[in-house]
XYZ file of C-alpha atoms in Angstrom:
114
model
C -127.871 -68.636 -36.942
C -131.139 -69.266 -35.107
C -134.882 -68.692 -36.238
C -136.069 -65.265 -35.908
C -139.139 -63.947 -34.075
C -140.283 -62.376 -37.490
C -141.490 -63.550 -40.495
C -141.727 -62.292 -43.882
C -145.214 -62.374 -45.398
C -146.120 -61.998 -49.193
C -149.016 -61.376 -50.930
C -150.124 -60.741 -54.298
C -152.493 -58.182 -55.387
C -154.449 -56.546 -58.075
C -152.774 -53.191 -58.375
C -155.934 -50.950 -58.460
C -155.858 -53.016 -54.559
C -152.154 -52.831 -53.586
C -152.346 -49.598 -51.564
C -155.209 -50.219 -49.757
C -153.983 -53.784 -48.736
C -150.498 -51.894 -47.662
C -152.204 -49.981 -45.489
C -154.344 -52.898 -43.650
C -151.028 -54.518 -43.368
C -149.342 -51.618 -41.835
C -152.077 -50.878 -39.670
C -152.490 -54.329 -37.848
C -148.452 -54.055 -37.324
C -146.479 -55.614 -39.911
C -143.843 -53.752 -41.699
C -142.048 -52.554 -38.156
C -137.912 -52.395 -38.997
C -136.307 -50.807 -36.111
C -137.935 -47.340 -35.747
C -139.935 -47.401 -38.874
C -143.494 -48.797 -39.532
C -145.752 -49.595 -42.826
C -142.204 -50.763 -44.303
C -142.818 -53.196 -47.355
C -141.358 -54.240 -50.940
C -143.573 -54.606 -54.118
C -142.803 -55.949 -57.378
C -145.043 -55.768 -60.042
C -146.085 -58.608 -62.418
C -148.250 -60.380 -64.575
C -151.072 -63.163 -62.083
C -152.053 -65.749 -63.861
C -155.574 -67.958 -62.334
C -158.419 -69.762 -63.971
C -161.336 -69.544 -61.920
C -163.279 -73.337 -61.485
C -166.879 -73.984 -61.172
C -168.705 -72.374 -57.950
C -165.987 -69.829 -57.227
C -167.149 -66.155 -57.446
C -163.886 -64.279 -58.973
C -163.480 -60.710 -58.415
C -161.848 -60.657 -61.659
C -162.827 -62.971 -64.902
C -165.499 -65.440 -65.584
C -164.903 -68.855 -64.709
C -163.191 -71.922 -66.266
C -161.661 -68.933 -68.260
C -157.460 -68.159 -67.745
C -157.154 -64.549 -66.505
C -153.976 -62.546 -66.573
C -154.251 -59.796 -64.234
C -151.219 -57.011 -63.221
C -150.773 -57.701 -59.589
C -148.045 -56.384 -57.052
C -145.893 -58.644 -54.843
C -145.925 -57.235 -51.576
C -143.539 -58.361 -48.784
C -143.329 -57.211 -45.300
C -141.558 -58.042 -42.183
C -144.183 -59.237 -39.408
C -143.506 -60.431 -35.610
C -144.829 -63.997 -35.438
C -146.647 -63.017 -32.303
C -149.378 -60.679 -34.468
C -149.172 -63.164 -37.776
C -152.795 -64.188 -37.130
C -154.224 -60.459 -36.783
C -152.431 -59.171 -40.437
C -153.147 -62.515 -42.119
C -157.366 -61.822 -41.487
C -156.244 -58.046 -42.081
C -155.273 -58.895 -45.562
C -158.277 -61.330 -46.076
C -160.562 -58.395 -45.400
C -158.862 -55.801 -47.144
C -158.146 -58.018 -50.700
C -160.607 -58.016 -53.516
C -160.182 -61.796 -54.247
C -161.821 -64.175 -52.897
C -158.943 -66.603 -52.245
C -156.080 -64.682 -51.704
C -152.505 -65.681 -52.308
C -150.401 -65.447 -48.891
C -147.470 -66.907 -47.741
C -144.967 -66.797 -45.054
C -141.316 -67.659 -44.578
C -139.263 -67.990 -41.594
C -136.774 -65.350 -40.902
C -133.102 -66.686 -39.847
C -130.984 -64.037 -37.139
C -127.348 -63.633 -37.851
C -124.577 -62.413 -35.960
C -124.115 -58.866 -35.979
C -120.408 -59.269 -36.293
C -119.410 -59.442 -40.421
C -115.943 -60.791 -39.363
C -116.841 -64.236 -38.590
């Protein structure tokens, strides 16, 4: 098992948001699986955030706990184009501090026998 050339990237969004932030994502060239493009997983749940003193919230007033439905999303993305969807998703998302992440993809052998 070594470390892959991809990634997988998550984000949360507001869903009234979530398709619009799928299609940045897809469009700066994350989401690519083999012959397919704009691939991606979403989950939906509750966001939880209190917004301090001197942010500007998209969403809620601040120093007051907001629940908001959001979608997971999760896409595969080459390492090599990580920087271009990460500002991709900054300029596409409502808030002003969105949540993004990335974990390191592992390859495996392609033979199941071993």
């Amino acid at each position: 098992m070594e470390l892959s050339d991809f990634v997988t990237l998550v984000t949360t969004v507001p869903e009234s948001h979530a398709d619009s932030v799928r299609e940045a994502i897809g469009h700066a060239g994350a989401g690519k699986i083999g012959n397919y493009s704009h691939c991606s997983f979403s989950t939906k749940g509750m966001g939880r955030f209190m917004p301090n003193k001197g942010s500007s919230p998209f969403i809620g007033k601040n120093e007051v706990i907001e629940m908001v439905v959001e979608e997971r999303i999760e896409v595969p993305c080459s390492r090599s184009i990580l920087d271009d969807v990460i500002k991709a998703i900054k300029k596409s998302h409502p808030y002003e501090q969105p949540m993004i992440a990335v974990f390191p993809c592992y390859e495996f052998e392609k033979n199941r026998n071993d």
